Structure formats: structure tokens, C-alpha cells
Amino acid sequence: MGEQQSTSSEQPPPPPQPKSISPYGPARSTVQGAPLTKEEVEQYNDFFKASLYLSLGMIYLRSNPLLTTPLDKSHFKARLLGHFGSAPGQIFTYMHFNRLIKKYDLDAIFISGPGHGAPAVLSQAYLEGTYSEVYPECSEDEEGLRKFFKQFSFPGGIGSHATPETPGSLHEGGELGYSISHAFGAVFDNPDLIAVTMVGDGEAETGPLATSWHSTKFLNPITDGAVLPILHLNGYKINNPTILARISHDELESLFRGYGYQPYFVEGDDVESMHQAMAATLEHCVLEIRKFQQQARTTGKAFRPMWPVVILRSPKGWTGPRKINGRLDYLEGYWRSHQVPLTDVHKNPEQFALLESWMRSYEPERLFIANGGRISSSLRQALCPTGNRRMSANPVANGGMLQKPLRMPDFRDYALGVDHPAETLSASISNMARFLRDIISLNPNNFRLFGPDETESNKLGTVYEVAQKVWMGEYFPEDLNGGNLATEGRVMEMLSEHTCEGWLEGYLLSGRHGLLNSYEPFIHVIDSMVNQHCKWLEKSLEVSWRHPIPSLNILLTAVVWRQDHNGFTHQDPGFLDVVANKSPEVVRIYLPPDGNCLLSVTDHCLRSRNYVNVIVADKQPHLQFLSMADAIVHCTKGIGIWPGFSSCPAGSAPDVVMASCGDISTQESLAAISLLLDHFPALKIRCVNVVDLFKLISHEEHPHGLTNAEYEAIFTGDKPVVFNFHSYPWLVYRLIHGRKNAEGVVVRGYKEKGNIDTPLELAIRNGTDRFSLAMEAIDRLSEAGGVLEGRGGEARELLRNEQVRCQMRAFEEGVDPVEVTGWVWPSERRGLWSERKH
């Protein structure tokens, strides 16, 4: 018989239906299970309600905190501020992780990434009892709760982010994008720590957050702790959908697998089933983390597992009213719940009534009033860890409590020999790298060097003699030939300034030490990150229980004046302007003129606490000016007269002051002094050098500033000053504003003139070269009259001719003349140094 033909109307099976991306419905989760008893679910319901009540109370109430009387408009704050939308999901995560802390005795911190997420973490700190311990005035009774509510987003109170006043916080979240990098920084060299990190789906759209997912490629499961990210898909930002909440399950899962994570979904709005799903999922993730760590630590072989990430999809403003305004406008599950969910309660009777009904639905009379204004002891005991196991009380988040001073070698042992000032050529950074190398060796678990793929380029490669770059990716055979890669290392490199800075900040905030090195022009990538860290430090000074943390140290090299070969795009020294704008209580800027000063400054910065220290030093070989003994004195003062390069007899007033700040700027200024003395041997010149930039500002504005008497003793009150500055000249003008004779100071610096130049030609373009400086001094002295005896014009012409000749040489040969590149302080003037130094 022939093959039987089907005559039926069979159709191929339909394709599988796409998984829902709605935040509504019974819980849908990757991990199945129901680990909670009925009693535990009820307890979590109660704790969730208590937390949500506190979150709403912070936004709305200034009195009647427990609604013991009918709500009245007088109970509201006059100006309603705060954000509710992300609070439910964060609270939900926090309280469920507490169960695992109790069950497995975990060491954990909570990092709130979503913007303005303070109501979530503040509510937990209050319910755990930490807040009242830290702030006794916010006691666990009706009056204490009133104060707790009123202070939130209120003048004289606290902000709406997880600010330094927030117990358990080391990440404010004011500017979005840094939660993951801060979390990884905190767990590096903290092998038992888990950083539970909420990532807002709006935050997830930022560039810094996107790059920080790669941090697992640098996480060693033997020596480091773990980060458990929870991507919170509540669907909306201020007024717009979020991208990751509107792509398919498959696409989202593929995205995170591509990043190197194993995603676990928890989705829905049915509270009871969501409790079971979240409890099961978080426990699975913790067990996965412990399994990976145990495997690596037992075998001694570090590997990169697929670390877990939880994707929590719940409605924005979860548990709030679904619709408002006559049921015309969506609230829960929509952007309207992002900030203050009901904005018109002062004037709109419907919203007023709805708010009271909503708040009473969380049963404050049962959960608080029945227990004297606090949650019951049995509920706290059942759900909250105790002591330092509370995430709101973990000392890691107050890292200064844990910090240990660095073991420091004596920086004087690395001194560069300076037999004759301005005659010896050495590479200051390369020499300082030997100092860093030994710091790393002495502090194998407490210090890391961070930078965006520039450690070798910045002449710091000597550190590889004792420590390699951390690399948990794949290896190629050629990596053995100078790759300097290892699973255990102390150098952290990724071509993302944001991620490197975030790692370092997290490392410092949790009590360890480090340094970031970067090309000067591209440090601008993290302007706003440094700005945020400065604000954290300044506010921390006002919080009595915050312990000082190691300073954020930033080394800027590959500086503007040696970016002649890379061109205009690589020429920008303006980071100093950004830092100078910050609070004088927390920022310091140092421009050491030579290698021994660089050693002294670096030692000082690494020992300091609660500052942002910026050090600017070029990586190329330069003339060395000071012996180590002289460098220590000079750096201790921060500013000083260099008598050895001055021609002004002791006790007499100078004709002109030649000042400088910055290594290359100093060399050009000294060469200008030499040129002036060639033409005017009797000219009385005072040489001044500045290491600490804030010495220029008044002592009334900055603790490092000079008094007016000190300033005038150096710069005089009436003589012309030609100041050669490393950065934009306008910064110096700003700092000396109000000083006597400020109008007599001419500042030369970078003026946005550049191209592919030689070093001298770049300086000429900006008027910072030796010829321009000498001519400026002649012009100023000529205006003063008499000093130059009418010979200024002739000397000026000769200097201009020489300047043009050097420019022509650069255009024709592509290099500067040897008399410029090989310039040293003339030997016939050595006596000037030895005579005047003493």
C-alpha cells in the first residue's frame, strides 16, 4: 500500500506565547517555592504595611503621626516633598533579605540606587531600632515619630536621598548611575560581605550604570565578597516609561546573560504570593553565592561564575490607589506615583479623603498605637536582625570605624638626588611609582590603585613588580609577555573612568585606601562624580557619628603641556576649576614642581582623611629643583620664595616677582628669570613657587589660605607679578581677588590654544613660554619706569626674535631647539643658589 496521506486539517502547534511584562497579577518567578509559613506571611504583611505607612508619613505629615485623631489639613507639611514610587519595591527587598541575614548570619549592606529612595531605607532603620539609637530625639513613640516625619525633606532636617545622615548608607543616590560600582568597591577585599544593591530601572539607563555591570570581571570569589543586584522594574521615571521595563523577557534575559549574570525574575503585585516568590528567590541567590565562594576558596582556584541578579517587576507606587481624580488618572503602576503621589491634598477634598483612607489601610492603630507608638517586639524579633547584623547598623557603611592606617614606607628613602638645582633631569612619576609599589606591598589587603587603562602609560608600571592587574576574564598566551594580569591583583583597570571612580569611592567609603590615576584631559568624565563625593564628605562632617574615611586621592598626569603630540582634544587642565568650586573643608589641590615635592605631597595625601586631594604632575622627565630636605620644607609651607633662583638681595624689595605653579610652568618661569638676568644682570627678581593652590586664597575663605600679611610678604603689595600657572589663568585671578595689588598680577596659563605642536610651540600659543614671560616682565617694568633704564625695548625685541626662531624651527623640523629642550639653570649662577639658600 502506498503511504497514507493525512486528510485532516491539522495545524502546526502555535508558537509559545511571550511572557507577560506586566507588573500585575499573581507572582511569576524563575525560582519556585513557598518557604514561608502562613504566620510568616502575615508577619511580612504587617512589616510591609508599617514600612509603607512610615514612607507616606515622611512625605505628608508634620503632626498627628499615628492618625490618633481624624486627619486635618493642619497636620500636613506646607510644602510636600519626597518620592514614594520606588519605596515599596525597595522595602520589599530589604525586609526579605533580613530573613536570610538572620538565617545564615550574613554580613550585608543595602545600597539604594533609585533616586530619592530615602523613605525606603529610613523606614527600615526606624523599624529596626537603629534610627532611634543614633538620633534619640526620634524615639519609638508618638512624639519621636512626629519628629521623624517632620524632619524629612524639611528645612533644618534631612534630604530625600540616602544622605550621610542615614544610618547604614554609603551611597546617597543623588546622582544616578553609581550604585553598582560603589557596591563592588565595598566588597573588594571584604570576603564575607554581600552588598544588596537596588538598581532603579531609570538609573539603569545611565552610562555609568551600564558599564558597571562588567564589574564581575574583576571580582575574585576567594578574596572578595559579592554583590547581589536587584534590578527594580517599576516601569517609569518622572514622566516616561523605562527602557528595560518595556522589552521582552527573552531580550532582557539575554542582556544579562551577555553581561555574565544569571537572571532570576520575580514579578507581580499580589502581595502574599510575591512574599513567597521573593523569599524563595533571594534564598536561592544567597546559596548560589555561597556555593561559588566555597568552591573557589576550597580549591584555591578563582573563577568567574554566572553571578545572580534578581529582576523585580512590581508596580510603581505599589499598594497605592490605582486611580485618582474621579478614577480618571492612573496612580499606582504609573509615573504619577513617582514623587508625591497625591499632590493636591491641601485643596482637593477627594485627594484629602483618599490619602487618609490610604494611610489608614496600613493599620497604624494596630501596628503602632497598640504597642505604645512602635511596632511590636515580637514582630521586630521575628523579622529584624540585631546589633551590627542590621543593615542599617553595619559598620561597613560607616567605613571610618573600620579603617586601619596604611603601613607607609619612608618617602624620603625614594629621594631624587639634586646636586645642582634645575640641572638634573628625572621622571618624577616613575620615581614615585617605586613609593607606590612598596605601599602596595606593605598593604596587600587595604590599598588598591585604580585607573582607566593608563597605569603603564602614566609611568606607574613599577607597581607590577609586586602586584598585577585584576583580571577575571579569559587569558591568552601572549598575556605572559607584559600583560601583568592575575586573578588576584591590586591594580584595577577598566576603560571607564566612571566605574574606576565608583569602585574607588566604594572602597574608601567602606574604610580602605586607594589612588586613582588618570590622564588630565579625561578626568572631566567624572566631574560630577567627584562633585557628589565632595558633597558626601562635607555633609559627613556635620554628622557626629560618621567617622572620617580615607581621602579620595586623584593623580592627574599626561598633562596639558605635554599633550602637544595628541592635539587639541587632549588639552584641558580645567578639572582644577571644578574642584576649586567645592567646599574648602574637603578639597585640596597640589601641583608639586618636582619629584621630591611629589613624594612629599603623595605621602601627605595618602595619610589624610575626609578630603578630595588632587595632585597634578607630568609623567615625562623634567628638571629637578629641590633636595628632599628642601622639598619637605617647601611642601609643608605650600608656597615659598626660592632664594636660589632669585636675584633680590635679602632684606630688599624686588623689582618684579616671577611666580609659578606646576612642574612645567615652573621650568618655563625659571628659564624666563635666566633670560631676564642675561639682559639685566642688576634686576632684582624674586622667584616664588606655589605647591598648595589654596595658599593663594584668603585664610578667611579656606583653612590653607594665607593672611594678607603673609601674602604681601611673598608677593609684595606694589610690585609687578608675572604668574605662570599650569591651568586656566582665570582660576588664579579668582583666588587672589581682594588681595592688595591683585591688579598688578598678570597670570599666564592655558587659553584654549592648541594643535599638534611641539611643547614649546604649545606654550608660545598660550603665552606661557619663557620668552613670553620675560617679555611680560619687561612690559610691566617698563610701565613702572626707571628700573630698566630705557633698555627694555631692545631686550624685548631680541627675545621676540628668538621666540619666532623657535617657532619656525618647530614648523620646519617638528622639534624644539636643543637649547630649549636641554636648558638647565646656568652654571655661572649656581652661586646664586648656594648663597641665597642660606
JSON list of N, CA, C and O in Angstrom, two decimals, residues 512-527:
[
{"chain": "A", "resi": 512, "resn": "ARG", "atom": "N", "xyz": [38.78, 51.56, 53.32]},
{"chain": "A", "resi": 512, "resn": "ARG", "atom": "CA", "xyz": [40.09, 51.21, 52.80]},
{"chain": "A", "resi": 512, "resn": "ARG", "atom": "C", "xyz": [40.75, 52.40, 52.10]},
{"chain": "A", "resi": 512, "resn": "ARG", "atom": "O", "xyz": [40.22, 53.51, 52.12]},
{"chain": "A", "resi": 513, "resn": "HIS", "atom": "N", "xyz": [41.86, 52.19, 51.44]},
{"chain": "A", "resi": 513, "resn": "HIS", "atom": "CA", "xyz": [42.67, 53.27, 50.88]},
{"chain": "A", "resi": 513, "resn": "HIS", "atom": "C", "xyz": [42.94, 53.02, 49.40]},
{"chain": "A", "resi": 513, "resn": "HIS", "atom": "O", "xyz": [43.00, 51.88, 48.95]},
{"chain": "A", "resi": 514, "resn": "GLY", "atom": "N", "xyz": [43.14, 54.11, 48.65]},
{"chain": "A", "resi": 514, "resn": "GLY", "atom": "CA", "xyz": [43.46, 53.93, 47.25]},
{"chain": "A", "resi": 514, "resn": "GLY", "atom": "C", "xyz": [43.82, 55.23, 46.57]},
{"chain": "A", "resi": 514, "resn": "GLY", "atom": "O", "xyz": [43.80, 56.32, 47.17]},
{"chain": "A", "resi": 515, "resn": "LEU", "atom": "N", "xyz": [44.15, 55.11, 45.30]},
{"chain": "A", "resi": 515, "resn": "LEU", "atom": "CA", "xyz": [44.52, 56.26, 44.47]},
{"chain": "A", "resi": 515, "resn": "LEU", "atom": "C", "xyz": [44.04, 56.01, 43.05]},
{"chain": "A", "resi": 515, "resn": "LEU", "atom": "O", "xyz": [44.16, 54.89, 42.53]},
{"chain": "A", "resi": 516, "resn": "LEU", "atom": "N", "xyz": [43.49, 57.04, 42.44]},
{"chain": "A", "resi": 516, "resn": "LEU", "atom": "CA", "xyz": [43.07, 56.98, 41.04]},
{"chain": "A", "resi": 516, "resn": "LEU", "atom": "C", "xyz": [44.05, 57.77, 40.21]},
{"chain": "A", "resi": 516, "resn": "LEU", "atom": "O", "xyz": [44.34, 58.93, 40.52]},
{"chain": "A", "resi": 517, "resn": "ASN", "atom": "N", "xyz": [44.58, 57.15, 39.16]},
{"chain": "A", "resi": 517, "resn": "ASN", "atom": "CA", "xyz": [45.44, 57.89, 38.24]},
{"chain": "A", "resi": 517, "resn": "ASN", "atom": "C", "xyz": [44.75, 58.01, 36.89]},
{"chain": "A", "resi": 517, "resn": "ASN", "atom": "O", "xyz": [44.09, 57.09, 36.42]},
{"chain": "A", "resi": 518, "resn": "SER", "atom": "N", "xyz": [44.89, 59.17, 36.26]},
{"chain": "A", "resi": 518, "resn": "SER", "atom": "CA", "xyz": [44.18, 59.42, 35.01]},
{"chain": "A", "resi": 518, "resn": "SER", "atom": "C", "xyz": [44.91, 60.45, 34.18]},
{"chain": "A", "resi": 518, "resn": "SER", "atom": "O", "xyz": [45.62, 61.31, 34.71]},
{"chain": "A", "resi": 519, "resn": "TYR", "atom": "N", "xyz": [44.74, 60.37, 32.87]},
{"chain": "A", "resi": 519, "resn": "TYR", "atom": "CA", "xyz": [45.14, 61.47, 32.01]},
{"chain": "A", "resi": 519, "resn": "TYR", "atom": "C", "xyz": [44.38, 62.72, 32.46]},
{"chain": "A", "resi": 519, "resn": "TYR", "atom": "O", "xyz": [43.17, 62.67, 32.71]},
{"chain": "A", "resi": 520, "resn": "GLU", "atom": "N", "xyz": [45.09, 63.83, 32.53]},
{"chain": "A", "resi": 520, "resn": "GLU", "atom": "CA", "xyz": [44.44, 65.07, 32.97]},
{"chain": "A", "resi": 520, "resn": "GLU", "atom": "C", "xyz": [43.23, 65.46, 32.11]},
{"chain": "A", "resi": 520, "resn": "GLU", "atom": "O", "xyz": [42.18, 65.83, 32.67]},
{"chain": "A", "resi": 521, "resn": "PRO", "atom": "N", "xyz": [43.30, 65.39, 30.78]},
{"chain": "A", "resi": 521, "resn": "PRO", "atom": "CA", "xyz": [42.17, 65.92, 29.99]},
{"chain": "A", "resi": 521, "resn": "PRO", "atom": "C", "xyz": [40.88, 65.12, 30.16]},
{"chain": "A", "resi": 521, "resn": "PRO", "atom": "O", "xyz": [39.80, 65.68, 29.98]},
{"chain": "A", "resi": 522, "resn": "PHE", "atom": "N", "xyz": [40.99, 63.82, 30.50]},
{"chain": "A", "resi": 522, "resn": "PHE", "atom": "CA", "xyz": [39.79, 62.99, 30.51]},
{"chain": "A", "resi": 522, "resn": "PHE", "atom": "C", "xyz": [39.24, 62.75, 31.90]},
{"chain": "A", "resi": 522, "resn": "PHE", "atom": "O", "xyz": [38.26, 62.03, 32.07]},
{"chain": "A", "resi": 523, "resn": "ILE", "atom": "N", "xyz": [39.84, 63.37, 32.90]},
{"chain": "A", "resi": 523, "resn": "ILE", "atom": "CA", "xyz": [39.27, 63.29, 34.24]},
{"chain": "A", "resi": 523, "resn": "ILE", "atom": "C", "xyz": [37.93, 64.01, 34.28]},
{"chain": "A", "resi": 523, "resn": "ILE", "atom": "O", "xyz": [37.10, 63.77, 35.16]},
{"chain": "A", "resi": 524, "resn": "HIS", "atom": "N", "xyz": [37.69, 64.90, 33.30]},
{"chain": "A", "resi": 524, "resn": "HIS", "atom": "CA", "xyz": [36.40, 65.59, 33.24]},
{"chain": "A", "resi": 524, "resn": "HIS", "atom": "C", "xyz": [35.23, 64.63, 33.12]},
{"chain": "A", "resi": 524, "resn": "HIS", "atom": "O", "xyz": [34.09, 64.98, 33.44]},
{"chain": "A", "resi": 525, "resn": "VAL", "atom": "N", "xyz": [35.49, 63.42, 32.64]},
{"chain": "A", "resi": 525, "resn": "VAL", "atom": "CA", "xyz": [34.42, 62.43, 32.52]},
{"chain": "A", "resi": 525, "resn": "VAL", "atom": "C", "xyz": [33.73, 62.22, 33.87]},
{"chain": "A", "resi": 525, "resn": "VAL", "atom": "O", "xyz": [32.54, 61.95, 33.92]},
{"chain": "A", "resi": 526, "resn": "ILE", "atom": "N", "xyz": [34.49, 62.38, 34.96]},
{"chain": "A", "resi": 526, "resn": "ILE", "atom": "CA", "xyz": [33.91, 62.12, 36.28]},
{"chain": "A", "resi": 526, "resn": "ILE", "atom": "C", "xyz": [33.79, 63.40, 37.11]},
{"chain": "A", "resi": 526, "resn": "ILE", "atom": "O", "xyz": [33.73, 63.33, 38.34]},
{"chain": "A", "resi": 527, "resn": "ASP", "atom": "N", "xyz": [33.71, 64.53, 36.45]},
{"chain": "A", "resi": 527, "resn": "ASP", "atom": "CA", "xyz": [33.49, 65.78, 37.19]},
{"chain": "A", "resi": 527, "resn": "ASP", "atom": "C", "xyz": [32.36, 65.66, 38.21]},
{"chain": "A", "resi": 527, "resn": "ASP", "atom": "O", "xyz": [32.50, 66.00, 39.39]}
]
